[in-house]
Coordinates of C-alpha atoms and ligand atoms in Angstrom, one line a residue:
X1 CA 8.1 -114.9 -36.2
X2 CA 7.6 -113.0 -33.1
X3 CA 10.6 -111.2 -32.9
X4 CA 10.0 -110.1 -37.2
X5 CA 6.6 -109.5 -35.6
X6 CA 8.1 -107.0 -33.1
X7 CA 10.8 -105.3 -35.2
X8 CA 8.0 -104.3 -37.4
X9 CA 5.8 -102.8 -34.7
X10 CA 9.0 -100.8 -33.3
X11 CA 10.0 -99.4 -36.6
X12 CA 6.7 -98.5 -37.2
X13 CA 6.5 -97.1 -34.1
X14 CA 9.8 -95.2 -34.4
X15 CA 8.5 -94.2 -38.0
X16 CA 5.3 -92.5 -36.9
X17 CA 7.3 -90.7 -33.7
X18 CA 9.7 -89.1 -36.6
X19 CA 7.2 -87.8 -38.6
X20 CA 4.9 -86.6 -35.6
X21 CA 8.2 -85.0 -34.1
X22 CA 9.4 -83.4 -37.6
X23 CA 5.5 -82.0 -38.0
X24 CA 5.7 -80.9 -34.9
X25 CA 8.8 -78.8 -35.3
X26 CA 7.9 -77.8 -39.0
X27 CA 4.4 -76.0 -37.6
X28 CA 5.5 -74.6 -34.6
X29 CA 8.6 -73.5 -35.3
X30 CA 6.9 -69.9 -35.8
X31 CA 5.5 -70.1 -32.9
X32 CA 8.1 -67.5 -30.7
X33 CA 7.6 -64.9 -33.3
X34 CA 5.1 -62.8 -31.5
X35 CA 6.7 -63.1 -28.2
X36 CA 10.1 -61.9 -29.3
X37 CA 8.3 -59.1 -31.2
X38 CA 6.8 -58.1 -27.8
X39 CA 3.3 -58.1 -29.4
X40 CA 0.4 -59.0 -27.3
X41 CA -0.7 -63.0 -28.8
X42 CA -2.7 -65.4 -28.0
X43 CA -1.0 -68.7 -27.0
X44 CA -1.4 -71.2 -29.7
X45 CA -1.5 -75.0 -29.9
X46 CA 0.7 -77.0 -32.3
X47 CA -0.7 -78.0 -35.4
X48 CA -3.4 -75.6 -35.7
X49 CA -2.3 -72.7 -34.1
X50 CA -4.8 -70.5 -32.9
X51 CA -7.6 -72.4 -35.0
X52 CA -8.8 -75.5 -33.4
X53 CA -12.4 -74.0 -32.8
X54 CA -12.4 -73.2 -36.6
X55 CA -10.8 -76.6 -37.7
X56 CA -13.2 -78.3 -35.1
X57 CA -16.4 -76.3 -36.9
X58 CA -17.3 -74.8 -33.5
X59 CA -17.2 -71.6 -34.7
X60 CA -17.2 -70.1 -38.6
X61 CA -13.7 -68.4 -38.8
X62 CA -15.8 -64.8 -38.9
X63 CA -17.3 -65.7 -35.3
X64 CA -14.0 -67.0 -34.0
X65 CA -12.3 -63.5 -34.8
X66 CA -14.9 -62.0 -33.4
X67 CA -14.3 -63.8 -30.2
X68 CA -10.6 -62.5 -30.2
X69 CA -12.1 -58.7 -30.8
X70 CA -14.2 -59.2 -28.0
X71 CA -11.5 -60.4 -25.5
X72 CA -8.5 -58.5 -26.4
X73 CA -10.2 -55.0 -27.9
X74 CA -8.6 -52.9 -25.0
X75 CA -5.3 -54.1 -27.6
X76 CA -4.8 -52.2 -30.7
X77 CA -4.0 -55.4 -32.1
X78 CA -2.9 -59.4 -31.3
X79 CA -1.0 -62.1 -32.7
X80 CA -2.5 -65.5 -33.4
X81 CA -1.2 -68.2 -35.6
X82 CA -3.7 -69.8 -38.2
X83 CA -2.1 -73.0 -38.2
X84 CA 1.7 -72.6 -38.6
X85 CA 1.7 -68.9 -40.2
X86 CA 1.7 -65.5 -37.9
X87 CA -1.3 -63.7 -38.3
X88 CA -2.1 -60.3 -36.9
X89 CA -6.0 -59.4 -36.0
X90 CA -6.8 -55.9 -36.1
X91 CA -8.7 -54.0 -33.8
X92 CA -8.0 -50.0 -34.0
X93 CA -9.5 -48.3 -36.6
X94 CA -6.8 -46.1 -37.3
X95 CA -4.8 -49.0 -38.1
X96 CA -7.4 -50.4 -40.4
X97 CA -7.3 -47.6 -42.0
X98 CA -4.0 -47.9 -42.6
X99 CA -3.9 -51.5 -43.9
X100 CA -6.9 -50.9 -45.9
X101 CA -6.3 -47.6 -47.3
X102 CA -3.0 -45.2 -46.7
X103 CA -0.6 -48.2 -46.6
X104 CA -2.7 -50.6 -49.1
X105 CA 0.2 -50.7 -51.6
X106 CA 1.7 -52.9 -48.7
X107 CA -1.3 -54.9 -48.3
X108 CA -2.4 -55.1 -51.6
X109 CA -3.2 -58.8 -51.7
X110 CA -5.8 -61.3 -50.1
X111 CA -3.7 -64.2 -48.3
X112 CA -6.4 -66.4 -50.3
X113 CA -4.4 -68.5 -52.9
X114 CA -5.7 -71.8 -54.3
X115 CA -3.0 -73.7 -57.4
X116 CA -4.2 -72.9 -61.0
X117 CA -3.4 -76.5 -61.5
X118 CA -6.2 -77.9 -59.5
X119 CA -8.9 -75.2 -58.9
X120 CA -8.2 -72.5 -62.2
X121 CA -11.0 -70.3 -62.0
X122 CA -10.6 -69.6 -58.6
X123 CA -7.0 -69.2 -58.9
X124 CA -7.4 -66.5 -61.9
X125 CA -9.8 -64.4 -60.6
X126 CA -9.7 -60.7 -59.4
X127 CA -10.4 -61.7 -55.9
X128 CA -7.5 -64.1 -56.0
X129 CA -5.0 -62.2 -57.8
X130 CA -2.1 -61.0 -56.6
X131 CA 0.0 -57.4 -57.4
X132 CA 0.7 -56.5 -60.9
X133 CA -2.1 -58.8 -62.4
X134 CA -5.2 -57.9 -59.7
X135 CA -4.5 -54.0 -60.7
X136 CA -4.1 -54.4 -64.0
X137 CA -7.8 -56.4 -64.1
X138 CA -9.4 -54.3 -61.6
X139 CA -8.5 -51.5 -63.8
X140 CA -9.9 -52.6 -66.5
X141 CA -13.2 -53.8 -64.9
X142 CA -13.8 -50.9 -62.8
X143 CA -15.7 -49.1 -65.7
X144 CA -18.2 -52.1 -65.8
X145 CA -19.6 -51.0 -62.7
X146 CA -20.0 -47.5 -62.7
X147 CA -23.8 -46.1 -61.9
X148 CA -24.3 -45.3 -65.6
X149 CA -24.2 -49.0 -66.4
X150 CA -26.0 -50.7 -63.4
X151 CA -28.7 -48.3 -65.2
X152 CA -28.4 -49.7 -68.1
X153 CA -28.4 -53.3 -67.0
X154 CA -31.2 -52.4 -64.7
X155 CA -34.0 -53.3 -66.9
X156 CA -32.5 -57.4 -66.8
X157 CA -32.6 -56.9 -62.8
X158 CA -36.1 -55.7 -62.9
X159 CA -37.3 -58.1 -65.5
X160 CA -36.4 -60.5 -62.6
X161 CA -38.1 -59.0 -59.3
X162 CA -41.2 -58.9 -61.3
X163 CA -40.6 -63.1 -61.6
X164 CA -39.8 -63.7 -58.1
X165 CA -43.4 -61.8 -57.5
X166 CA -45.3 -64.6 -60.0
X167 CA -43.2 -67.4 -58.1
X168 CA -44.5 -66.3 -54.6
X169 CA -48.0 -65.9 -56.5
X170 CA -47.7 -69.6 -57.4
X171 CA -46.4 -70.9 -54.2
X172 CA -50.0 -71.9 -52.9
X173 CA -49.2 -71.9 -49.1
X174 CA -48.6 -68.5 -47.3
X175 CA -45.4 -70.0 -46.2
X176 CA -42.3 -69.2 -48.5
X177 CA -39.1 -70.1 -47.8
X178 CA -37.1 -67.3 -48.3
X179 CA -33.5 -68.1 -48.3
X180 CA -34.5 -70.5 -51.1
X181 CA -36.6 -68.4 -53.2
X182 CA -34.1 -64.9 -53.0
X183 CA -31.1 -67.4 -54.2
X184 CA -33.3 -68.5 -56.9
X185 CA -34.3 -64.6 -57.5
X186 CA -30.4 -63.3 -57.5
X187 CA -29.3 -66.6 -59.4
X188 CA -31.5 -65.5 -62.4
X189 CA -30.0 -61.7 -61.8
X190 CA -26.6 -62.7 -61.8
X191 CA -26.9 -65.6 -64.4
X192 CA -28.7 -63.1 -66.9
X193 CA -26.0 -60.2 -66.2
X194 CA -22.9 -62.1 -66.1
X195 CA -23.0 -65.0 -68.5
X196 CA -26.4 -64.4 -70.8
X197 CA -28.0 -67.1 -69.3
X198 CA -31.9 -67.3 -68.8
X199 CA -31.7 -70.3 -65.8
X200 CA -35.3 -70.4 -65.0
X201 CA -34.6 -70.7 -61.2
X202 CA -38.1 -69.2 -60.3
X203 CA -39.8 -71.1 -63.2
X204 CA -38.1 -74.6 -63.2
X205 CA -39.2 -76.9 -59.8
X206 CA -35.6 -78.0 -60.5
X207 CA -33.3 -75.9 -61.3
X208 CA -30.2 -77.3 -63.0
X209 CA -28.0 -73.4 -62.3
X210 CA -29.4 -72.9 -58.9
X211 CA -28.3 -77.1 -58.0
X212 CA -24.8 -76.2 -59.6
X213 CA -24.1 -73.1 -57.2
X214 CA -25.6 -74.5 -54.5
X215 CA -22.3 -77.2 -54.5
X216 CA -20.3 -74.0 -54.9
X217 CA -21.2 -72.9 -51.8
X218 CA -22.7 -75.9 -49.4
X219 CA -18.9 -77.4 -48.9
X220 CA -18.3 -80.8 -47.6
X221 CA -15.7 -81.1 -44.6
X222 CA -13.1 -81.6 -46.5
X223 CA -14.0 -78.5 -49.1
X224 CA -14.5 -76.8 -46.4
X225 CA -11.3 -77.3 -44.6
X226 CA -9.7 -76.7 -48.0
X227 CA -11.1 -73.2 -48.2
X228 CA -10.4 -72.7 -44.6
X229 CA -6.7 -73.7 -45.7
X230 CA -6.8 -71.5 -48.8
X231 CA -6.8 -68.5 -46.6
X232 CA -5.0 -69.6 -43.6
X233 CA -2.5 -71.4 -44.9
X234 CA -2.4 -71.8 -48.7
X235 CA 0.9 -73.7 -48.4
X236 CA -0.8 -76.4 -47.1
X237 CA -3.4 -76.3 -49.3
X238 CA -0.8 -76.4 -52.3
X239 CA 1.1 -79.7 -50.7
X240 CA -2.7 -81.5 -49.6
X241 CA -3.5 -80.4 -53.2
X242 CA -7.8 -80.2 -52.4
X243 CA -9.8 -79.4 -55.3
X244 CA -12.5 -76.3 -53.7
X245 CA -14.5 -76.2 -57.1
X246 CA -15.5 -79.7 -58.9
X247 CA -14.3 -80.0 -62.3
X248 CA -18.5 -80.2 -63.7
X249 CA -19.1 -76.7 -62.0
X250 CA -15.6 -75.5 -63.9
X251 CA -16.8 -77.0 -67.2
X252 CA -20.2 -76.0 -66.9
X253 CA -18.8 -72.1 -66.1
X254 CA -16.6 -72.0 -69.3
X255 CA -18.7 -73.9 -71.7
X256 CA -21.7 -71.7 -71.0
X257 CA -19.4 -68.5 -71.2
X258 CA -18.1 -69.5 -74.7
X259 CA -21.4 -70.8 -76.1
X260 CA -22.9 -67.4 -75.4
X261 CA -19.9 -65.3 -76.5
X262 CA -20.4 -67.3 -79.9
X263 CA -24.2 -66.8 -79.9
X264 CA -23.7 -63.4 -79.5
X265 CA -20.7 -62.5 -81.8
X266 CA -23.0 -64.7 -85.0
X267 CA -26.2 -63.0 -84.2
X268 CA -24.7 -59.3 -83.3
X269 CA -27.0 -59.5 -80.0
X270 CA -26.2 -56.8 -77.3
X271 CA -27.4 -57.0 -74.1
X272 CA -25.6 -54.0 -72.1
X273 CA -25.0 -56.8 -69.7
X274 CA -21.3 -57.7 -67.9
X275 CA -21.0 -60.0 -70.7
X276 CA -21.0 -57.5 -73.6
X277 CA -18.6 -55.3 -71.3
X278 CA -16.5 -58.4 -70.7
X279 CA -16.7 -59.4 -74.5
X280 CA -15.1 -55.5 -75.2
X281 CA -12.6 -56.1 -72.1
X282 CA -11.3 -59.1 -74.2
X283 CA -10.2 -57.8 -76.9
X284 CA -8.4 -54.8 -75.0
X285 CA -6.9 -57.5 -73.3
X286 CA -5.5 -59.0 -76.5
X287 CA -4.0 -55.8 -77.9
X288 CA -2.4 -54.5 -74.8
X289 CA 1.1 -56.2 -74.0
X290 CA 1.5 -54.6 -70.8
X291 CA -2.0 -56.1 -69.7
X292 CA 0.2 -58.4 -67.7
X293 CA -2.7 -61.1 -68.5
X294 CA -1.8 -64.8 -69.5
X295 CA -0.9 -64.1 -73.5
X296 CA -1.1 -67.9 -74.4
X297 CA -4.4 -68.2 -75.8
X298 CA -5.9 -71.5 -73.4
X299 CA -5.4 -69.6 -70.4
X300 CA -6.4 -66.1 -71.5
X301 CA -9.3 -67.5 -72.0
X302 CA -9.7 -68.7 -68.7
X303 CA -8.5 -65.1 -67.1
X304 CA -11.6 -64.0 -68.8
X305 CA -14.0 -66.8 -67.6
X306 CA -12.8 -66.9 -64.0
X307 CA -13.9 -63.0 -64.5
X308 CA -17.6 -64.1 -65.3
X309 CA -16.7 -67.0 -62.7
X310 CA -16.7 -64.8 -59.3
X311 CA -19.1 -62.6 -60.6
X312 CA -21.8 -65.2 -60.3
X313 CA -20.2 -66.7 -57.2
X314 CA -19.6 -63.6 -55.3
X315 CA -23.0 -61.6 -56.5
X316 CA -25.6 -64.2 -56.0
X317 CA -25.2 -65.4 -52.3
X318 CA -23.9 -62.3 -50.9
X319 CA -27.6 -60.3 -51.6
X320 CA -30.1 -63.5 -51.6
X321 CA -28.7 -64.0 -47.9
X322 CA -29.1 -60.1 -47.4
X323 CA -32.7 -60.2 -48.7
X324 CA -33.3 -63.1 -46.4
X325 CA -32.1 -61.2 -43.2
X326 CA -33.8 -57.9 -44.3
X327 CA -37.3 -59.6 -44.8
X328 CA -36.6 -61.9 -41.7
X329 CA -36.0 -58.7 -39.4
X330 CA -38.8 -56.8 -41.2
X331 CA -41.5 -59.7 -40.4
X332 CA -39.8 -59.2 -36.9
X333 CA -40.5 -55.9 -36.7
X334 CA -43.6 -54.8 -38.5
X335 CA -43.8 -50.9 -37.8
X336 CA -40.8 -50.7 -39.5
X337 CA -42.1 -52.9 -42.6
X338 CA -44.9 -50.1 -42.4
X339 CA -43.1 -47.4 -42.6
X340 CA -41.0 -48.7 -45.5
X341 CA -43.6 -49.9 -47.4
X342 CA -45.3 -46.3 -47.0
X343 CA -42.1 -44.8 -48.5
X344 CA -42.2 -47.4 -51.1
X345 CA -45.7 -46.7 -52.3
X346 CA -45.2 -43.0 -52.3
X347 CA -42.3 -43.3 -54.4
X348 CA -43.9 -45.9 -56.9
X349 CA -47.0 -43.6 -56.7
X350 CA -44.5 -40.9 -58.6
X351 CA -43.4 -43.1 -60.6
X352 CA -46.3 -44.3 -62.3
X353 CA -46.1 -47.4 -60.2
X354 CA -43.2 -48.6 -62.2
X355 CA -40.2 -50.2 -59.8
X356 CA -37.3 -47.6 -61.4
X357 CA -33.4 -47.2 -61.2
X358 CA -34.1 -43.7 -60.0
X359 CA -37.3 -44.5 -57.9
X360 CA -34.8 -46.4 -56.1
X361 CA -32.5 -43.7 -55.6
X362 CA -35.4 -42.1 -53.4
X363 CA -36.2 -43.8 -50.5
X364 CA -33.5 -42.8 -47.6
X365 CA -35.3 -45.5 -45.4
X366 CA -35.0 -48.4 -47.6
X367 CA -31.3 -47.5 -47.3
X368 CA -31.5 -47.5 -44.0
X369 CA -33.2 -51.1 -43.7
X370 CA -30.2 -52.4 -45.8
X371 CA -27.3 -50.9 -44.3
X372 CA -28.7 -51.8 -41.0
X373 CA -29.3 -55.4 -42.0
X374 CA -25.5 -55.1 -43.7
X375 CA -24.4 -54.4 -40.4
X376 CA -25.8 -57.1 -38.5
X377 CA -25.5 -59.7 -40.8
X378 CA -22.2 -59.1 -42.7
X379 CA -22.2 -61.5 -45.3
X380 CA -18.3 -61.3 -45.0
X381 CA -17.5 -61.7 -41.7
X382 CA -13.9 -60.9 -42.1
X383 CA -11.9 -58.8 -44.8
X384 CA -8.0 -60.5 -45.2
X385 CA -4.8 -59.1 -46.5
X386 CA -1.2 -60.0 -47.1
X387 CA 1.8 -58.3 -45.8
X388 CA 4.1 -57.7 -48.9
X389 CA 7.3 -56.2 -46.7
X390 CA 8.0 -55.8 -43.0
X391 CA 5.7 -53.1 -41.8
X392 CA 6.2 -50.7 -38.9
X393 CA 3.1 -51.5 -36.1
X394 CA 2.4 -48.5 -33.8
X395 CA 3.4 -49.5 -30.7
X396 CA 1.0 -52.0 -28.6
X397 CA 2.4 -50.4 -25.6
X398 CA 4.4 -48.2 -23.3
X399 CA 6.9 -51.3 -23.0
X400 CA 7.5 -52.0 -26.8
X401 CA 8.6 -49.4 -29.0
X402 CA 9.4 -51.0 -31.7
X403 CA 7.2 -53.7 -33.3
X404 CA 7.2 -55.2 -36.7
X405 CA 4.6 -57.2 -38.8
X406 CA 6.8 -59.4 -41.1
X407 CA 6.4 -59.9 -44.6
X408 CA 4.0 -63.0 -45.4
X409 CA 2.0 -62.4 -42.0
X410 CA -2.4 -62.4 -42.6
X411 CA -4.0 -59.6 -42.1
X412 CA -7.6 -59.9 -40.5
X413 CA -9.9 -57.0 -39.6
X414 CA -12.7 -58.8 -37.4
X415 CA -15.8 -57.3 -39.6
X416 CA -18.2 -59.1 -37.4
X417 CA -16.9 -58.1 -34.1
X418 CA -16.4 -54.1 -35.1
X419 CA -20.2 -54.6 -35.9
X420 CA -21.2 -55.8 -32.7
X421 CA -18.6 -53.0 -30.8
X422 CA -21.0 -51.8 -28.2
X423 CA -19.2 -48.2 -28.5
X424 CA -19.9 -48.1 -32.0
X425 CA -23.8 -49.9 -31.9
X426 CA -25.2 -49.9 -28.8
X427 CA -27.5 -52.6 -27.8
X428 CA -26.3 -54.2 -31.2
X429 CA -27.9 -57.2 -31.2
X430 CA -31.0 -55.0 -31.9
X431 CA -32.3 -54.4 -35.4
X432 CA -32.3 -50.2 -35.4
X433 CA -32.1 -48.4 -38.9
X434 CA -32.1 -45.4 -37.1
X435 CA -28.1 -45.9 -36.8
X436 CA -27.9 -45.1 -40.4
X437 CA -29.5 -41.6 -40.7
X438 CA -27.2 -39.1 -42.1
X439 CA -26.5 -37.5 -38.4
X440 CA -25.8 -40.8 -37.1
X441 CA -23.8 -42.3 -39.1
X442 CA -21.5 -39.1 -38.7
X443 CA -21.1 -39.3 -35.5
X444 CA -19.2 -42.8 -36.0
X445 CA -16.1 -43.2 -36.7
X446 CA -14.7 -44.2 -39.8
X447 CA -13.8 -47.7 -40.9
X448 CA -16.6 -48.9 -38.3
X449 CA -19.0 -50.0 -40.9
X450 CA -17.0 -52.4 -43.5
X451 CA -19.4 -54.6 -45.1
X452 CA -18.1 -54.0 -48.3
X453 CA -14.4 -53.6 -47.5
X454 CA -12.6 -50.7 -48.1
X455 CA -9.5 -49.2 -50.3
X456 CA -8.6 -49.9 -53.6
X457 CA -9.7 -53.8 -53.2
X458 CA -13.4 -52.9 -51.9
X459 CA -15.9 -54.8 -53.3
X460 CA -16.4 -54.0 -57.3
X461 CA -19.7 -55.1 -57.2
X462 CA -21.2 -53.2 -54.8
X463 CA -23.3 -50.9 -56.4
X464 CA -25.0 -53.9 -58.1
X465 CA -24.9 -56.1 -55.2
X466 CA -27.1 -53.1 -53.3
X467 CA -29.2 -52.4 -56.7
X468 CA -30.1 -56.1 -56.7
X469 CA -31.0 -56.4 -53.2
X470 CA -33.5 -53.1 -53.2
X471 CA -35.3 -54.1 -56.5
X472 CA -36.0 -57.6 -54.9
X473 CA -37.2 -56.3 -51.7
X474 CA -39.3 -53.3 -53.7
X475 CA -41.1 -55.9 -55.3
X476 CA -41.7 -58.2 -52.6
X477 CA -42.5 -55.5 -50.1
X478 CA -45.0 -53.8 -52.0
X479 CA -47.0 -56.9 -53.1
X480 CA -46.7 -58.6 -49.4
X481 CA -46.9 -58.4 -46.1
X482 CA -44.3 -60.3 -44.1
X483 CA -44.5 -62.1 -41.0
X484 CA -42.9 -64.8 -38.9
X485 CA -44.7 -68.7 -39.4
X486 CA -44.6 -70.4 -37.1
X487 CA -41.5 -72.7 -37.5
X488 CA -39.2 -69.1 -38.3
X489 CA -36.4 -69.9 -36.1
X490 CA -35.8 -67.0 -33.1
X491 CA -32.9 -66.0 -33.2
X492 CA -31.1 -67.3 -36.3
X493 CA -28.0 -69.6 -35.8
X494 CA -25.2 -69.4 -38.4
X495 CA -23.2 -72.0 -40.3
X496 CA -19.9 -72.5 -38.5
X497 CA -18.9 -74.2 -41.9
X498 CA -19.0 -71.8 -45.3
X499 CA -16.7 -68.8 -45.5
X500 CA -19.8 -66.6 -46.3
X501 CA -22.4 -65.6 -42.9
X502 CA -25.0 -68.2 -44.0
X503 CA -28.1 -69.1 -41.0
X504 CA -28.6 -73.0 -40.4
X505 CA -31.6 -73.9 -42.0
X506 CA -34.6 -73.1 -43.7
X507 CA -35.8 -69.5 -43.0
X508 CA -39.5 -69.7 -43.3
X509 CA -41.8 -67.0 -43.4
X510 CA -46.0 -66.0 -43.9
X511 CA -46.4 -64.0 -47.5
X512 CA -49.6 -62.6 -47.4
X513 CA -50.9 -60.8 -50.4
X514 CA -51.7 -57.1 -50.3
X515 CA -54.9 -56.1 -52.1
X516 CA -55.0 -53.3 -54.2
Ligands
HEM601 C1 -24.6 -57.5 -50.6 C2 -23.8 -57.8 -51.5 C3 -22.3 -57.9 -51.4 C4 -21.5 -57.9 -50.3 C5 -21.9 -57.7 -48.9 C6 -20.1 -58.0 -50.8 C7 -19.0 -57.9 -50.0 C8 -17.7 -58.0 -50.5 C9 -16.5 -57.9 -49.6 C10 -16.5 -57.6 -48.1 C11 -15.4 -58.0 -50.4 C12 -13.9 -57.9 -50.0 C13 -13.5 -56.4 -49.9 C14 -12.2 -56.2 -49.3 O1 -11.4 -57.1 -49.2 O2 -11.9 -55.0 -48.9 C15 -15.9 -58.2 -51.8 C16 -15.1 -58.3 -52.9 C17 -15.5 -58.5 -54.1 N1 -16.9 -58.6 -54.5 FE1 -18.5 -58.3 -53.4 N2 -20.1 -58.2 -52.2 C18 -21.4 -58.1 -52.6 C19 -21.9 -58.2 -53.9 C20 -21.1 -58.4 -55.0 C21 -21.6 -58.5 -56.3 C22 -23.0 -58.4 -56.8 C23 -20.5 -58.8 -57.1 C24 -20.3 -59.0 -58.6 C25 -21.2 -58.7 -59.5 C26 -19.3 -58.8 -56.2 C27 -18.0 -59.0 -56.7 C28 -16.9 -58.9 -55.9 C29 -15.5 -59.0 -56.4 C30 -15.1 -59.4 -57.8 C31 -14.7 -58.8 -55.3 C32 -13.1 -58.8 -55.3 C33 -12.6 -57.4 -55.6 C34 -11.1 -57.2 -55.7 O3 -10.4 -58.0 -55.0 O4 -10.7 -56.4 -56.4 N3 -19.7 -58.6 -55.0 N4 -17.3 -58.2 -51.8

C-alpha cells in the first residue's frame, strides 16, 4: 500500500515537473528576441514577462508603462514581453508618429482580440476589428459623427444636463458624489443617443442601466485578468476561454437595440440620434457586397449591435470620469472656477441664457479646462497596435544598425507617461490650463498630447465625447459653486484594476447653489 502510495506521489510529481517544464519553455521561448535584435529590453521573468506588477494589480497597465517611459526615455524605444509575446514601448515622438500615422497601414490593428464565441459584441465591434472589416465600418460610421450631426443630436444632450441640474437640486445635502452622479448624467446621454433608451439614471434611486454598466466596467479579478489578457496576450485568452462581458449585459444590449429599431420602424419616429444613423447604416450594409460585413443574417445583426454596444461602453465612462476630474480640480482651484464661470455667464448672457451648440463653441477657456484635465487624467492611459509585417525600427543606437519589429509584436505608446514628460509639461503634476492656449500648445511638439489617439483609428467619438463633457460642466458650473468636503480625497489614487484611468473611491464634493 505504501509503495502504490509512493508511485502515485512520484508520478504526480514527475507529472506536474513536465508540465511546469513544457510551460516554461512554451512562454519563454521568445524571450532572446530582443537581445538578438540588439534592441534595448527590459529583462523579463518567465510566465509573465515584463507584467508581474500588472498581473499582481500593483500597478494599472497604463501606470506600469508609464514607469518604463520614465526609466528608459533617454531610449527611443524598449523591448518588454507582456507575458510570452514581444512588445515594443514607444517613446520618440517621431516614431509615434510613424506607427500612428505615416506607417498606420502597418499598424492598422489594436492587439485587443477577444473569440466571437464567448464574448460577441466585443469581438465585432470597430474597436476590435481587424483590417478589411474595421475600414470598411469606420467608413461607413465616420459620417455619424461629423459636427453637423452632434448639432443635431445636441438638443437629447442638453435635455440631459438640464436633469443632472434638478438631480443635484434634489440631493438635499451639499455633498454630491460626483463620479456617481456624472455616470448617471452621461449614461442617460449615451443611452438616449445610442440605443433610444430614456434609463432614468438621474430620476430612478435605482437605476437598472446605470447597475448593468457599472458590471461592464467594475471587473472582478478574473475579468480583469481576462481583459488584461485580451490585449497582452489574446492567445491565452482564446485557450483560458474567460467570458469579459456576462451573457445578461449581451442580451440586455441586443434586445433593447431591436425592440427600439421595431418601435421606431412601426411608429415612423425619428430621433436624429446614432440609432436612426445606425438604422440607415443597416440597410447600406445589406445592399453592399463588398461591405465585407457578416452577410448571414444572425450575426449581421450582431455587427450592427456590437456598433451601438461600444458606443455606450466607450462614450459613457470616458466623459463622466472627465467631468469628475475637471470639477474635482476646479473645487481645487477656485480662481480658475471663477474665471470660467465668468466666461460661461457672458456667453449664456448672449445667448439668451440658453446652454447652445454654438454658445459652446465660444468659450476658449472652457477648452482649456478640458484639455488640461484630458491631459492629466487620460482616461486611456495607453493607445496599442499590432504589427502586421516586419517593420524597419530607426536605429536605437550607434552600435545597431539594423533593427526590426517583427510581425505580431504590441505596439504601446505610454499616453500617461508622455503626459507627465517634464520637457513637454513642466511641473506636470500641477493643474495649469494655461498649457493649452493657442501659443502654447504650438510650441509643443506634436504627438505629445494623445488623449484621443491619433491616425485613422483615433477616437470616432470624440467630438461627442468633448460636446458631452462641456454641456455637463456648463450646467453644473453655472448653477454651482464647487468645493472640496471634507472627506474629498487629496490627491486622488487610481484603480490599478480597470483598463480605463478610474480614482479609488468615492469622489465627494460641496455643491452650493448660486443665487440669481
Ligand atoms: C472624453 C471622452 C473620450 C476619450 C478620452 C476617448 C478616448 C479614446 C481613445 C484614446 C481611443 C483609441 C484611439 C487610438 O487607438 O488611437 C478611442 C477609440 C474609440 N472611441 Fe473614444 N473616447 C472618448 C469618448 C468616446 C465617445 C463618446 C464615443 C462614442 C460615442 C467613443 C467611441 C470610440 C470608438 C468606437 C473607438 C474605436 C475607434 C476605432 O478603432 O476606429 N469614444 N477613444
Amino acid at each position: 500500500m505504501a509503495l502504490l502510495f509512493d508511485s502515485l506521489v512520484l508520478n504526480v510529481i514527475t507529472f506536474l515537473t513536465s508540465v511546469t517544464l513544457i510551460l516554461y519553455l512554451y512562454f519563454t521561448r521568445k524571450y532572446k528576441l530582443w537581445k538578438n535584435r540588439g534592441i534595448p529590453y527590459i529583462k523579463p521573468l518567465p510566465f509573465v514577462g515584463n507584467f508581474k506588477d500588472v498581473v499582481l494589480q500593483k500597478y494599472g497597465i497604463g501606470h506600469y508603462l508609464k514607469i518604463v517611459y520614465d526609466e528608459h526615455k533617454d531610449k527611443p524605444y524598449v523591448g518588454v514581453f507582456a507575458f510570452h509575446q514581444p512588445a515594443l514601448v514607444v517613446h520618440d515622438l517621431d516614431l509615434i508618429k510613424s506607427v500612428l500615422v505615416k506607417n498606420a497601414q502597418v499598424f492598422m490593428n489594436h492587439k485587443f482580440t477577444v473569440q466571437e464565441a464567448t464574448d460577441p459584441l466585443l469581438h465585432n465591434n470597430i474597436f476590435t476589428l481587424k483590417g478589411q472589416k474595421w475600414r470598411h465600418m469606420r467608413t461607413y460610421l465616420s459620417p455619424t459623427f461629423t459636427s453637423g450631426k452632434m448639432k443635431n443630436m445636441f438638443y437629447l444632450v442638453n435635455k440631459c444636463a438640464k436633469e443632472l441640474v434638478e438631480y443635484v437640486d434634489k440631493t438635499h445635502s451639499p455633498t454630491v458624489h460626483v463620479k456617481e452622479t456624472m455616470a448617471r448624467f452621461t449614461t442617460d446621454v449615451i443611452a438616449s443617443c445610442a440605443l433610444g433608451l430614456d434609463t432614468g439614471s438621474l430620476q430612478s434611486e435605482d437605476p437598472k442601466f446605470r447597475h448593468m454598466l457599472r458590471n461592464v466596467f467594475n471587473l472582478s479579478p478574473l475579468k480583469a485578468v481576462a481583459s488584461a489578457l485580451a490585449f497582452f496576450s489574446p492567445d491565452l485568452l482564446k485557450i483560458l476561454r474567460i467570458k469579459i462581458i456576462d451573457d445578461n449585459v449581451t442580451d440586455f444590449v441586443r434586445n433593447s437595440v431591436w425592440e427600439t429599431v421595431e418601435y421606431r420602424q412601426k411608429n415612423g419616429i425619428i430621433r436624429k440620434d446614432f440609432l436612426d444613423m445606425m438604422i440607415e447604416l443597416r440597410k447600406k450594409m445589406q445592399q453592399d457586397p463588398s461591405s465585407g460585413i457578416n452577410r448571414d443574417t444572425d450575426r449581421m445583426e450582431d455587427d450592427f449591435v456590437a456598433q451601438a454596444f461600444i458606443f455606450v461602453t466607450a462614450g459613457f465612462e470616458t466623459s463622466s470620469s472627465t467631468m469628475s476630474h475637471a470639477l474635482y480640480e476646479l473645487a481645487l482651484h477656485p480662481e480658475m472656477q471663477h474665471r470660467l464661470r465668468a466666461e460661461i455667464t457672458n456667453v449664456l448672457a448672449k445667448h439668451d441664457q440658453c446652454v447652445t451648440y454654438e454658445g459652446i463653441q465660444e468659450m476658449p477657456y472652457l477648452d482649456m479646462v478640458v484639455c488640461e484635465t484630458l491631459r492629466k487624467y487620460p482616461i486611456v492611459t495607453f493607445l496599442d497596435r499590432d504589427t502586421n509585417t516586419d517593420y524597419k525600427l530607426p536605429p536605437p543606437n550607434e552600435k545597431v544598425m539594423d533593427a526590426t519589429l517583427p510581425a505580431g509584436a504590441a505596439v504601446y505608446i505610454p499616453v500617461l507617461g508622455i503626459h507627465y514628460d517634464p520637457k513637454y509639461y513642466p511641473e506636470p503634476d500641477n493643474f495649469d490650463p494655461e498649457r493649452f492656449t493657442e501659443e502654447n500648445k504650438k510650441s509643443r511638439p506634436n504627438f505629445s498630447y494623445l488623449p484621443f489617439g491619433e491616425g485613422p483609428r483615433i477616437c470616432i467619438g470624440m467630438r461627442f465625447g468633448i460636446m458631452q463633457t462641456k454641456t455637463g460642466l456648463i450646467h453644473i458650473l453655472s448653477n454651482y459653486e464647487v468645493s472640496p468636503a471634507k472627506d474629498t480625497p487629496i490627491p486622488l489614487t487610481f484603480d490599478p484594476k480597470p483598463f480605463l484611468l478610474t480614482s479609488l473611491g468615492t469622489l465627494p464634493l460641496n455643491f452650493t447653489k448660486i443665487s440669481t
